mmCIF file of C-alpha atoms in Angstrom:
data_model
loop_
_atom_site.group_PDB
_atom_site.id
_atom_site.type_symbol
_atom_site.label_atom_id
_atom_site.label_comp_id
_atom_site.label_asym_id
_atom_site.label_seq_id
_atom_site.Cartn_x
_atom_site.Cartn_y
_atom_site.Cartn_z
ATOM 1 C CA GLN A 1 17.371 -0.645 -18.249
ATOM 2 C CA VAL A 2 16.630 -3.981 -16.997
ATOM 3 C CA GLN A 3 14.003 -6.187 -19.989
ATOM 4 C CA LEU A 4 12.184 -9.215 -18.989
ATOM 5 C CA GLN A 5 10.888 -11.346 -21.918
ATOM 6 C CA GLU A 6 9.151 -14.960 -21.870
ATOM 7 C CA SER A 7 9.132 -17.286 -24.354
ATOM 8 C CA GLY A 8 7.600 -21.212 -25.041
ATOM 9 C CA PRO A 9 4.391 -22.955 -26.723
ATOM 10 C CA GLY A 10 1.569 -20.802 -26.573
ATOM 11 C CA LEU A 11 -0.307 -23.938 -26.628
ATOM 12 C CA VAL A 12 -0.034 -27.205 -24.334
ATOM 13 C CA LYS A 13 -2.109 -30.002 -24.357
ATOM 14 C CA ALA A 14 -4.582 -30.819 -21.280
ATOM 15 C CA SER A 15 -2.650 -33.244 -18.112
ATOM 16 C CA GLU A 16 0.929 -31.929 -20.177
ATOM 17 C CA THR A 17 3.415 -29.386 -18.445
ATOM 18 C CA LEU A 18 3.625 -25.816 -19.291
ATOM 19 C CA SER A 19 7.120 -24.855 -19.455
ATOM 20 C CA LEU A 20 8.427 -20.553 -20.152
ATOM 21 C CA THR A 21 11.258 -19.153 -19.712
ATOM 22 C CA CYS A 22 12.026 -15.195 -19.450
ATOM 23 C CA ARG A 23 15.409 -13.708 -20.097
ATOM 24 C CA ILE A 24 17.075 -11.160 -18.476
ATOM 25 C CA SER A 25 18.811 -8.120 -20.161
ATOM 26 C CA GLY A 26 20.179 -4.955 -18.903
ATOM 27 C CA ASP A 27 21.181 -6.023 -15.089
ATOM 28 C CA SER A 28 22.381 -8.747 -13.184
ATOM 29 C CA ILE A 29 20.079 -11.926 -11.910
ATOM 30 C CA THR A 30 21.954 -12.423 -9.440
ATOM 31 C CA SER A 31 20.109 -9.535 -6.907
ATOM 32 C CA ASP A 32 16.444 -9.668 -5.933
ATOM 33 C CA HIS A 33 13.897 -12.289 -6.425
ATOM 34 C CA TRP A 34 12.458 -13.211 -9.857
ATOM 35 C CA VAL A 35 8.707 -13.643 -10.266
ATOM 36 C CA TRP A 36 5.963 -15.462 -12.299
ATOM 37 C CA VAL A 37 2.487 -14.668 -12.761
ATOM 38 C CA ARG A 38 -0.573 -14.986 -14.408
ATOM 39 C CA GLN A 39 -3.841 -14.026 -15.590
ATOM 40 C CA ALA A 40 -6.970 -16.327 -17.134
ATOM 41 C CA PRO A 41 -9.602 -14.606 -18.865
ATOM 42 C CA GLY A 42 -11.902 -12.660 -17.512
ATOM 43 C CA LYS A 43 -9.400 -13.190 -14.182
ATOM 44 C CA GLY A 44 -7.021 -10.917 -11.992
ATOM 45 C CA LEU A 45 -3.619 -11.013 -11.473
ATOM 46 C CA GLN A 46 -2.674 -14.694 -9.766
ATOM 47 C CA TRP A 47 1.492 -14.802 -8.233
ATOM 48 C CA ILE A 48 2.541 -17.986 -9.088
ATOM 49 C CA GLY A 49 6.082 -18.140 -7.173
ATOM 50 C CA TYR A 50 9.303 -16.394 -7.251
ATOM 51 C CA ILE A 51 12.989 -17.784 -7.220
ATOM 52 C CA TYR A 52 16.070 -16.348 -5.606
ATOM 53 C CA TYR A 53 19.216 -16.529 -7.625
ATOM 54 C CA THR A 54 20.892 -19.535 -5.158
ATOM 55 C CA GLY A 55 17.724 -21.157 -5.858
ATOM 56 C CA SER A 56 15.673 -20.482 -3.242
ATOM 57 C CA THR A 57 11.678 -21.156 -4.354
ATOM 58 C CA THR A 58 8.508 -19.643 -2.701
ATOM 59 C CA TYR A 59 5.236 -20.801 -4.200
ATOM 60 C CA ASN A 60 1.555 -20.464 -4.250
ATOM 61 C CA PRO A 61 0.167 -22.809 -1.956
ATOM 62 C CA SER A 62 -2.701 -23.470 -4.483
ATOM 63 C CA LEU A 63 -0.006 -24.394 -6.951
ATOM 64 C CA LYS A 64 3.017 -26.067 -5.169
ATOM 65 C CA SER A 65 2.252 -29.063 -6.215
ATOM 66 C CA ARG A 66 2.446 -28.631 -9.657
ATOM 67 C CA VAL A 67 4.891 -25.827 -9.801
ATOM 68 C CA THR A 68 8.446 -25.950 -10.234
ATOM 69 C CA ILE A 69 10.485 -22.304 -11.266
ATOM 70 C CA SER A 70 14.723 -22.703 -12.032
ATOM 71 C CA ILE A 71 16.848 -20.323 -12.622
ATOM 72 C CA ASP A 72 20.400 -20.632 -14.841
ATOM 73 C CA THR A 73 22.734 -17.592 -13.794
ATOM 74 C CA SER A 74 24.640 -18.256 -16.740
ATOM 75 C CA ARG A 75 22.320 -17.661 -19.232
ATOM 76 C CA ALA A 76 20.783 -14.729 -17.172
ATOM 77 C CA GLN A 77 17.391 -16.502 -17.218
ATOM 78 C CA PHE A 78 14.892 -18.873 -15.441
ATOM 79 C CA SER A 79 11.817 -20.759 -16.055
ATOM 80 C CA LEU A 80 8.210 -22.087 -15.431
ATOM 81 C CA ASN A 81 7.114 -25.653 -15.504
ATOM 82 C CA LEU A 82 3.694 -26.067 -14.560
ATOM 83 C CA GLY A 83 2.602 -30.075 -14.672
ATOM 84 C CA SER A 84 -0.821 -31.163 -15.235
ATOM 85 C CA VAL A 85 -2.282 -28.693 -16.511
ATOM 86 C CA THR A 86 -6.403 -28.281 -17.638
ATOM 87 C CA ALA A 87 -8.176 -25.701 -19.641
ATOM 88 C CA ALA A 88 -7.831 -23.658 -16.178
ATOM 89 C CA ASP A 89 -4.459 -22.907 -16.581
ATOM 90 C CA THR A 90 -5.284 -21.143 -19.713
ATOM 91 C CA ALA A 91 -4.128 -17.402 -18.905
ATOM 92 C CA ILE A 92 -1.224 -14.570 -20.138
ATOM 93 C CA TYR A 93 2.014 -16.014 -18.089
ATOM 94 C CA TYR A 94 4.412 -12.674 -17.026
ATOM 95 C CA CYS A 95 7.742 -12.900 -15.479
ATOM 96 C CA ALA A 96 8.725 -9.950 -12.999
ATOM 97 C CA ARG A 97 11.556 -8.881 -10.951
ATOM 98 C CA ASP A 98 10.638 -7.893 -7.178
ATOM 99 C CA ASP A 99 12.863 -5.497 -5.740
ATOM 100 C CA SER A 100 11.558 -6.160 -2.424
ATOM 101 C CA ARG A 101 9.366 -2.785 -2.395
ATOM 102 C CA GLY A 102 7.149 -4.398 -4.908
ATOM 103 C CA LEU A 103 7.550 -5.516 -8.819
ATOM 104 C CA PRO A 104 8.907 -2.523 -10.861
ATOM 105 C CA ILE A 105 9.801 -4.425 -13.829
ATOM 106 C CA TRP A 106 7.635 -7.107 -16.093
ATOM 107 C CA GLY A 107 7.653 -8.474 -19.030
ATOM 108 C CA GLN A 108 5.368 -8.388 -21.897
ATOM 109 C CA GLY A 109 3.435 -11.283 -20.887
ATOM 110 C CA THR A 110 3.028 -14.480 -23.158
ATOM 111 C CA LEU A 111 -0.397 -16.374 -23.684
ATOM 112 C CA VAL A 112 -0.538 -19.609 -23.082
ATOM 113 C CA THR A 113 -4.084 -21.947 -24.313
ATOM 114 C CA VAL A 114 -4.480 -25.296 -22.825
ATOM 115 C CA SER A 115 -6.053 -26.863 -25.570
ATOM 116 C CA SER A 116 -8.125 -30.687 -24.832
ATOM 117 C CA GLN B 1 -4.820 -17.492 1.023
ATOM 118 C CA SER B 2 -7.904 -15.696 0.056
ATOM 119 C CA PRO B 3 -7.262 -12.585 -2.711
ATOM 120 C CA LEU B 4 -7.750 -9.213 -1.358
ATOM 121 C CA THR B 5 -11.415 -7.658 -1.715
ATOM 122 C CA GLN B 6 -11.723 -4.891 -3.960
ATOM 123 C CA PRO B 7 -14.940 -3.056 -5.950
ATOM 124 C CA PRO B 8 -15.327 -4.619 -8.937
ATOM 125 C CA SER B 9 -15.719 -0.568 -10.701
ATOM 126 C CA VAL B 10 -15.916 2.701 -9.947
ATOM 127 C CA SER B 11 -16.406 5.420 -12.071
ATOM 128 C CA GLY B 12 -16.229 9.359 -12.311
ATOM 129 C CA SER B 13 -15.585 11.991 -14.256
ATOM 130 C CA PRO B 14 -12.526 14.041 -15.867
ATOM 131 C CA GLY B 15 -11.186 16.154 -13.008
ATOM 132 C CA GLN B 16 -12.992 14.179 -10.168
ATOM 133 C CA ARG B 17 -11.117 12.105 -7.594
ATOM 134 C CA VAL B 18 -11.986 8.480 -7.271
ATOM 135 C CA ILE B 19 -10.756 6.102 -4.005
ATOM 136 C CA ILE B 20 -10.405 2.216 -4.757
ATOM 137 C CA SER B 21 -10.520 0.141 -1.509
ATOM 138 C CA CYS B 22 -8.219 -2.428 -0.831
ATOM 139 C CA VAL B 23 -9.863 -5.222 2.337
ATOM 140 C CA GLY B 24 -7.842 -8.020 3.855
ATOM 141 C CA SER B 25 -6.589 -9.383 7.262
ATOM 142 C CA THR B 26 -4.374 -9.394 10.069
ATOM 143 C CA SER B 27 -1.841 -11.924 8.336
ATOM 144 C CA ASP B 28 -1.393 -9.347 5.435
ATOM 145 C CA ILE B 29 -1.795 -6.087 4.899
ATOM 146 C CA GLY B 30 -2.276 -5.702 8.712
ATOM 147 C CA ARG B 31 1.303 -6.761 8.873
ATOM 148 C CA ASN B 32 3.063 -5.866 5.647
ATOM 149 C CA SER B 33 2.931 -3.185 3.409
ATOM 150 C CA VAL B 34 0.789 -2.798 0.438
ATOM 151 C CA ASN B 35 1.665 -1.581 -3.562
ATOM 152 C CA TRP B 36 -0.340 -1.224 -6.480
ATOM 153 C CA TYR B 37 -0.673 -1.396 -10.205
ATOM 154 C CA GLN B 38 -2.316 0.112 -12.997
ATOM 155 C CA HIS B 39 -3.046 -2.387 -15.810
ATOM 156 C CA LEU B 40 -3.698 -1.799 -19.173
ATOM 157 C CA PRO B 41 -5.694 -4.588 -21.516
ATOM 158 C CA GLY B 42 -2.552 -5.608 -23.826
ATOM 159 C CA THR B 43 0.477 -4.328 -21.495
ATOM 160 C CA ALA B 44 2.192 -5.411 -18.684
ATOM 161 C CA PRO B 45 1.186 -4.155 -15.028
ATOM 162 C CA LYS B 46 2.876 -0.974 -14.128
ATOM 163 C CA LEU B 47 3.799 -0.382 -10.229
ATOM 164 C CA LEU B 48 1.950 2.528 -9.112
ATOM 165 C CA ILE B 49 2.436 2.370 -5.273
ATOM 166 C CA HIS B 50 4.892 0.131 -3.735
ATOM 167 C CA SER B 51 5.457 0.129 0.503
ATOM 168 C CA SER B 52 1.936 1.792 1.030
ATOM 169 C CA THR B 53 2.629 5.082 -0.080
ATOM 170 C CA VAL B 54 5.686 5.759 -2.388
ATOM 171 C CA ARG B 55 5.219 7.006 -5.788
ATOM 172 C CA PRO B 56 7.891 5.088 -8.120
ATOM 173 C CA SER B 57 9.785 7.406 -10.450
ATOM 174 C CA GLY B 58 7.466 9.007 -13.015
ATOM 175 C CA VAL B 59 4.297 8.393 -11.467
ATOM 176 C CA PRO B 60 2.353 11.005 -11.180
ATOM 177 C CA ASP B 61 1.955 12.905 -7.804
ATOM 178 C CA ARG B 62 -2.386 12.255 -8.865
ATOM 179 C CA PHE B 63 -1.702 8.804 -7.035
ATOM 180 C CA SER B 64 -1.508 8.498 -3.372
ATOM 181 C CA GLY B 65 -2.020 5.330 -1.245
ATOM 182 C CA SER B 66 -2.665 4.923 2.413
ATOM 183 C CA THR B 67 -3.083 2.399 4.960
ATOM 184 C CA SER B 68 -5.247 1.893 8.116
ATOM 185 C CA GLY B 69 -5.782 -1.148 10.351
ATOM 186 C CA THR B 70 -6.526 -3.992 7.446
ATOM 187 C CA SER B 71 -7.100 -1.687 4.830
ATOM 188 C CA ALA B 72 -5.736 0.229 2.139
ATOM 189 C CA SER B 73 -7.128 2.743 -0.379
ATOM 190 C CA LEU B 74 -5.755 4.487 -3.924
ATOM 191 C CA ALA B 75 -6.811 7.665 -4.778
ATOM 192 C CA ILE B 76 -6.584 9.116 -8.186
ATOM 193 C CA SER B 77 -6.914 12.892 -7.407
ATOM 194 C CA GLY B 78 -7.681 14.822 -11.096
ATOM 195 C CA LEU B 79 -9.317 11.803 -13.422
ATOM 196 C CA GLN B 80 -8.077 11.762 -16.821
ATOM 197 C CA SER B 81 -8.988 9.391 -19.470
ATOM 198 C CA GLU B 82 -5.613 7.651 -19.731
ATOM 199 C CA ASP B 83 -6.781 6.750 -16.105
ATOM 200 C CA GLU B 84 -9.015 4.384 -17.313
ATOM 201 C CA ALA B 85 -7.629 1.198 -16.883
ATOM 202 C CA ASP B 86 -7.452 -2.112 -13.391
ATOM 203 C CA TYR B 87 -5.914 -1.309 -10.783
ATOM 204 C CA TYR B 88 -4.821 -4.224 -8.329
ATOM 205 C CA CYS B 89 -3.249 -3.624 -4.726
ATOM 206 C CA ALA B 90 -1.435 -6.207 -3.250
ATOM 207 C CA SER B 91 0.320 -7.226 -0.592
ATOM 208 C CA TRP B 92 2.384 -10.570 1.916
ATOM 209 C CA GLY B 93 0.457 -12.435 3.516
ATOM 210 C CA ASP B 94 1.927 -14.887 5.831
ATOM 211 C CA ASN B 95 -1.241 -17.400 6.576
ATOM 212 C CA PRO B 96 -0.224 -20.388 6.386
ATOM 213 C CA THR B 97 2.908 -19.210 4.945
ATOM 214 C CA GLY B 98 4.512 -16.639 2.763
ATOM 215 C CA MET B 99 3.324 -15.660 -0.427
ATOM 216 C CA TYR B 100 2.417 -12.555 -2.295
ATOM 217 C CA ILE B 101 -1.330 -11.703 -2.999
ATOM 218 C CA PHE B 102 -3.146 -9.698 -5.143
ATOM 219 C CA GLY B 103 -6.572 -7.940 -4.990
ATOM 220 C CA THR B 104 -9.493 -8.971 -6.922
ATOM 221 C CA GLY B 105 -9.136 -5.851 -9.031
ATOM 222 C CA THR B 106 -11.270 -2.712 -9.802
ATOM 223 C CA LYS B 107 -11.881 -1.194 -13.222
ATOM 224 C CA VAL B 108 -11.750 2.876 -13.179
ATOM 225 C CA THR B 109 -14.333 4.138 -15.654
ATOM 226 C CA VAL B 110 -13.374 7.869 -17.105
ATOM 227 C CA LEU B 111 -17.034 9.030 -17.660
#
C-alpha cells in the first residue's frame, strides 16, 4: 500500500521560500506522476504542478514563475519550492500520486502559514 | 485557466438523490475526462470517480458520474449522513497549456 508523507516548516516568513518534501513508501517512485495540491483557508483545491521520475515538470501557469518541483529517486521523495511567498500562500499543502486516471493516493497534508 | 464551476452547496434528506453539476469548456471537460473527489475537513481528498464514470475499488455504487459536452455531473443516490462533505470535480485543461483544473467545490449537507 503506497503511502505519502509531507514534511517541512509550518511557518514561513513573507518574501521567503516555502520548501516541502513528500516521502513515498510502499511503491516505486519511478512510475506515474507526483503532484502538489494546496487548499487555502476557506478556499477550494488548487493544483500546483507535477513531476515525472525523469524530472519532467508541468506547473500551474498562475504559479509557474515562483514554483520548482524536484525529485530524488534515490531517496524516494519529491519536493516543492515556492518562492516570494505572501499571506495568500497560507494553505494546507498536499502531495499526491497521479496515475493518469486521477489522484488516487494523497498525503495527509501539512499546514503552512506565511507570517509577516 | 478558470476553475470549473460547481454550485456552492446542495442538500438532501437521508435516502434521497442529489446531483452536483460541474461546468467547464471546450478546453477542459469538452476534450478530457473528469474526476470527482470527496473531501472531509481534516482529511485527504478521496478519489470517487475517474475517467468520468468509473468508480475505484471500494467506492459505493451510490456514487455515479456522467458527462455531456462541456459539463459533468456527480449523482449520489441513497444519501447517507457520512456523505456530508465537500465534493470537487477536476479535469485537464489545454488552454493555454496543460494543467489540472479543480472545480470550485460543492458542500453537500444531509438534512
